[in-house]
């Protein structure tokens, strides 16, 4: 039978809700694939499953990192792969909207384990993008062909890996897909309906105490903490600083979440292995369940 069932898609499409129901039917567990839910204390703004939900179905890869630490894709991949190999439940559910996390597992991405070197990055940045891209063309022409000349993030990362390891990043990358079978389920809906979902979820987050959560985190870690510059937290932080009203913070959160969701949809649509289902379908659970059963019966 399928070893891993992926439930992916844009934010607010109901991935977590579907996963909970499916996990209960399967007697399985859930592995989170969300790049912010890995951080402790960031709960409401990340739509982290509640304690009751985590008690109903065991969740892994949630609350595994302190807010002042950095969880890299390589770190996530290592922990996720270890869990998949050790947990007896079959299938396991990998659930979330962080495309790189999911891709690292289902495609077995080879990721150079080089921690961010901020001093090196600062030195390279001071040279300017044109210069560092030219350097990259010299030391790793294969990587340079795949990176846009105006992409400083990937240019810096490629040079960082080269200078730290002495080996071009192009020689350290690639894929080693797992041998076990994987079913990838994607949830999507029309953008206007997704916007409605985003509005409702944002309202619920504020009702659940998002403002108090952001205020507490700002007091504990300082307003400059990078995680506090992410969706939902940045907007509420501006409200707490007196720059905008709470209503404006809510509207900005919806706008920015909608923009993020569009990027997620584009990312996931590029992978033909994903089987798509309508997030608003009243029979969604039964249709997904039938797809799972059809694989079980044919195996």
GROMACS .gro file of C-alpha atoms in nm, residues 124-271:
model
  148
  124UNK     CA    1   2.980   3.919  -0.100
  125UNK     CA    2   2.677   4.151  -0.095
  126UNK     CA    3   2.907   4.452  -0.063
  127UNK     CA    4   3.051   4.366  -0.404
  128UNK     CA    5   2.715   4.411  -0.576
  129UNK     CA    6   2.499   4.162  -0.765
  130UNK     CA    7   2.668   4.212  -1.103
  131UNK     CA    8   3.009   4.127  -0.959
  132UNK     CA    9   2.906   3.827  -0.751
  133UNK     CA   10   2.709   3.680  -1.041
  134UNK     CA   11   3.021   3.717  -1.255
  135UNK     CA   12   3.218   3.532  -0.987
  136UNK     CA   13   2.958   3.256  -0.986
  137UNK     CA   14   2.989   3.221  -1.363
  138UNK     CA   15   3.360   3.156  -1.312
  139UNK     CA   16   3.348   2.913  -1.019
  140UNK     CA   17   3.022   2.731  -1.104
  141UNK     CA   18   2.903   2.800  -1.461
  142UNK     CA   19   2.644   2.519  -1.442
  143UNK     CA   20   2.473   2.679  -1.142
  144UNK     CA   21   2.498   3.023  -1.303
  145UNK     CA   22   2.304   2.899  -1.605
  146UNK     CA   23   2.015   2.802  -1.377
  147UNK     CA   24   2.016   3.126  -1.174
  148UNK     CA   25   1.886   3.456  -1.308
  149UNK     CA   26   2.150   3.733  -1.310
  150UNK     CA   27   1.920   3.945  -1.093
  151UNK     CA   28   1.856   3.675  -0.830
  152UNK     CA   29   2.078   3.774  -0.534
  153UNK     CA   30   1.940   3.511  -0.295
  154UNK     CA   31   2.030   3.209  -0.507
  155UNK     CA   32   2.355   3.369  -0.627
  156UNK     CA   33   2.471   3.425  -0.269
  157UNK     CA   34   2.370   3.075  -0.165
  158UNK     CA   35   2.560   2.915  -0.453
  159UNK     CA   36   2.875   3.112  -0.372
  160UNK     CA   37   2.834   3.044  -0.001
  161UNK     CA   38   2.825   2.668  -0.062
  162UNK     CA   39   3.127   2.688  -0.292
  163UNK     CA   40   3.344   2.892  -0.056
  164UNK     CA   41   3.251   2.686   0.252
  165UNK     CA   42   3.289   2.339   0.096
  166UNK     CA   43   3.520   2.403  -0.198
  167UNK     CA   44   3.278   2.211  -0.418
  168UNK     CA   45   3.035   2.380  -0.663
  169UNK     CA   46   2.673   2.364  -0.554
  170UNK     CA   47   2.582   2.217  -0.895
  171UNK     CA   48   2.786   1.906  -0.805
  172UNK     CA   49   2.611   1.870  -0.471
  173UNK     CA   50   2.254   1.901  -0.595
  174UNK     CA   51   2.026   1.651  -0.762
  175UNK     CA   52   1.748   1.414  -0.663
  176UNK     CA   53   1.722   1.067  -0.515
  177UNK     CA   54   1.347   0.986  -0.506
  178UNK     CA   55   1.233   0.739  -0.239
  179UNK     CA   56   1.144   0.387  -0.349
  180UNK     CA   57   0.819   0.372  -0.155
  181UNK     CA   58   0.492   0.466  -0.334
  182UNK     CA   59   0.351   0.816  -0.281
  183UNK     CA   60   0.004   0.956  -0.348
  184UNK     CA   61  -0.006   1.334  -0.383
  185UNK     CA   62  -0.340   1.507  -0.322
  186UNK     CA   63  -0.376   1.877  -0.398
  187UNK     CA   64  -0.658   2.102  -0.275
  188UNK     CA   65  -0.763   2.407  -0.476
  189UNK     CA   66  -1.062   2.626  -0.557
  190UNK     CA   67  -1.147   2.939  -0.753
  191UNK     CA   68  -0.953   3.244  -0.635
  192UNK     CA   69  -1.264   3.434  -0.525
  193UNK     CA   70  -1.369   3.142  -0.306
  194UNK     CA   71  -1.017   3.110  -0.170
  195UNK     CA   72  -1.021   3.480  -0.084
  196UNK     CA   73  -1.341   3.422   0.117
  197UNK     CA   74  -1.168   3.142   0.303
  198UNK     CA   75  -0.870   3.368   0.375
  199UNK     CA   76  -1.099   3.642   0.508
  200UNK     CA   77  -1.275   3.399   0.742
  201UNK     CA   78  -0.953   3.247   0.867
  202UNK     CA   79  -0.794   3.586   0.930
  203UNK     CA   80  -1.100   3.699   1.126
  204UNK     CA   81  -1.085   3.378   1.329
  205UNK     CA   82  -0.717   3.423   1.406
  206UNK     CA   83  -0.783   3.771   1.544
  207UNK     CA   84  -1.079   3.642   1.743
  208UNK     CA   85  -0.859   3.362   1.881
  209UNK     CA   86  -0.607   3.612   2.019
  210UNK     CA   87  -0.352   3.683   1.744
  211UNK     CA   88  -0.291   4.036   1.873
  212UNK     CA   89  -0.203   3.909   2.220
  213UNK     CA   90   0.022   3.641   2.069
  214UNK     CA   91   0.217   3.896   1.863
  215UNK     CA   92   0.244   4.132   2.160
  216UNK     CA   93   0.383   3.853   2.378
  217UNK     CA   94   0.633   3.744   2.112
  218UNK     CA   95   0.751   4.102   2.054
  219UNK     CA   96   0.808   4.148   2.427
  220UNK     CA   97   0.993   3.817   2.461
  221UNK     CA   98   1.208   3.822   2.148
  222UNK     CA   99   1.205   4.181   2.028
  223UNK     CA  100   1.016   4.318   1.730
  224UNK     CA  101   1.316   4.256   1.501
  225UNK     CA  102   1.286   3.876   1.522
  226UNK     CA  103   1.271   3.756   1.156
  227UNK     CA  104   0.967   3.536   1.220
  228UNK     CA  105   0.774   3.844   1.326
  229UNK     CA  106   0.815   3.981   0.974
  230UNK     CA  107   0.611   3.699   0.823
  231UNK     CA  108   0.244   3.680   0.722
  232UNK     CA  109   0.001   3.789   0.991
  233UNK     CA  110   0.269   3.880   1.241
  234UNK     CA  111   0.415   4.172   1.044
  235UNK     CA  112   0.074   4.335   0.998
  236UNK     CA  113  -0.029   4.298   1.362
  237UNK     CA  114   0.314   4.425   1.467
  238UNK     CA  115   0.249   4.744   1.269
  239UNK     CA  116  -0.087   4.779   1.445
  240UNK     CA  117   0.078   4.739   1.786
  241UNK     CA  118   0.332   5.006   1.688
  242UNK     CA  119   0.044   5.245   1.618
  243UNK     CA  120   0.119   5.270   1.246
  244UNK     CA  121  -0.215   5.129   1.127
  245UNK     CA  122  -0.555   5.038   1.271
  246UNK     CA  123  -0.654   4.681   1.354
  247UNK     CA  124  -0.898   4.688   1.062
  248UNK     CA  125  -0.615   4.792   0.829
  249UNK     CA  126  -0.392   4.518   0.972
  250UNK     CA  127  -0.664   4.264   0.898
  251UNK     CA  128  -0.711   4.390   0.542
  252UNK     CA  129  -0.335   4.385   0.478
  253UNK     CA  130  -0.310   4.032   0.615
  254UNK     CA  131  -0.581   3.917   0.377
  255UNK     CA  132  -0.413   4.095   0.084
  256UNK     CA  133  -0.068   3.955   0.157
  257UNK     CA  134  -0.206   3.606   0.226
  258UNK     CA  135  -0.393   3.615  -0.104
  259UNK     CA  136  -0.073   3.711  -0.287
  260UNK     CA  137   0.113   3.431  -0.112
  261UNK     CA  138  -0.161   3.181  -0.202
  262UNK     CA  139  -0.131   3.273  -0.570
  263UNK     CA  140   0.241   3.198  -0.558
  264UNK     CA  141   0.173   2.866  -0.388
  265UNK     CA  142  -0.081   2.769  -0.654
  266UNK     CA  143   0.173   2.843  -0.927
  267UNK     CA  144   0.438   2.635  -0.748
  268UNK     CA  145   0.221   2.326  -0.696
  269UNK     CA  146   0.063   2.341  -1.042
  270UNK     CA  147   0.408   2.280  -1.190
  271UNK     CA  148   0.406   1.921  -1.060
   0.00000   0.00000   0.00000
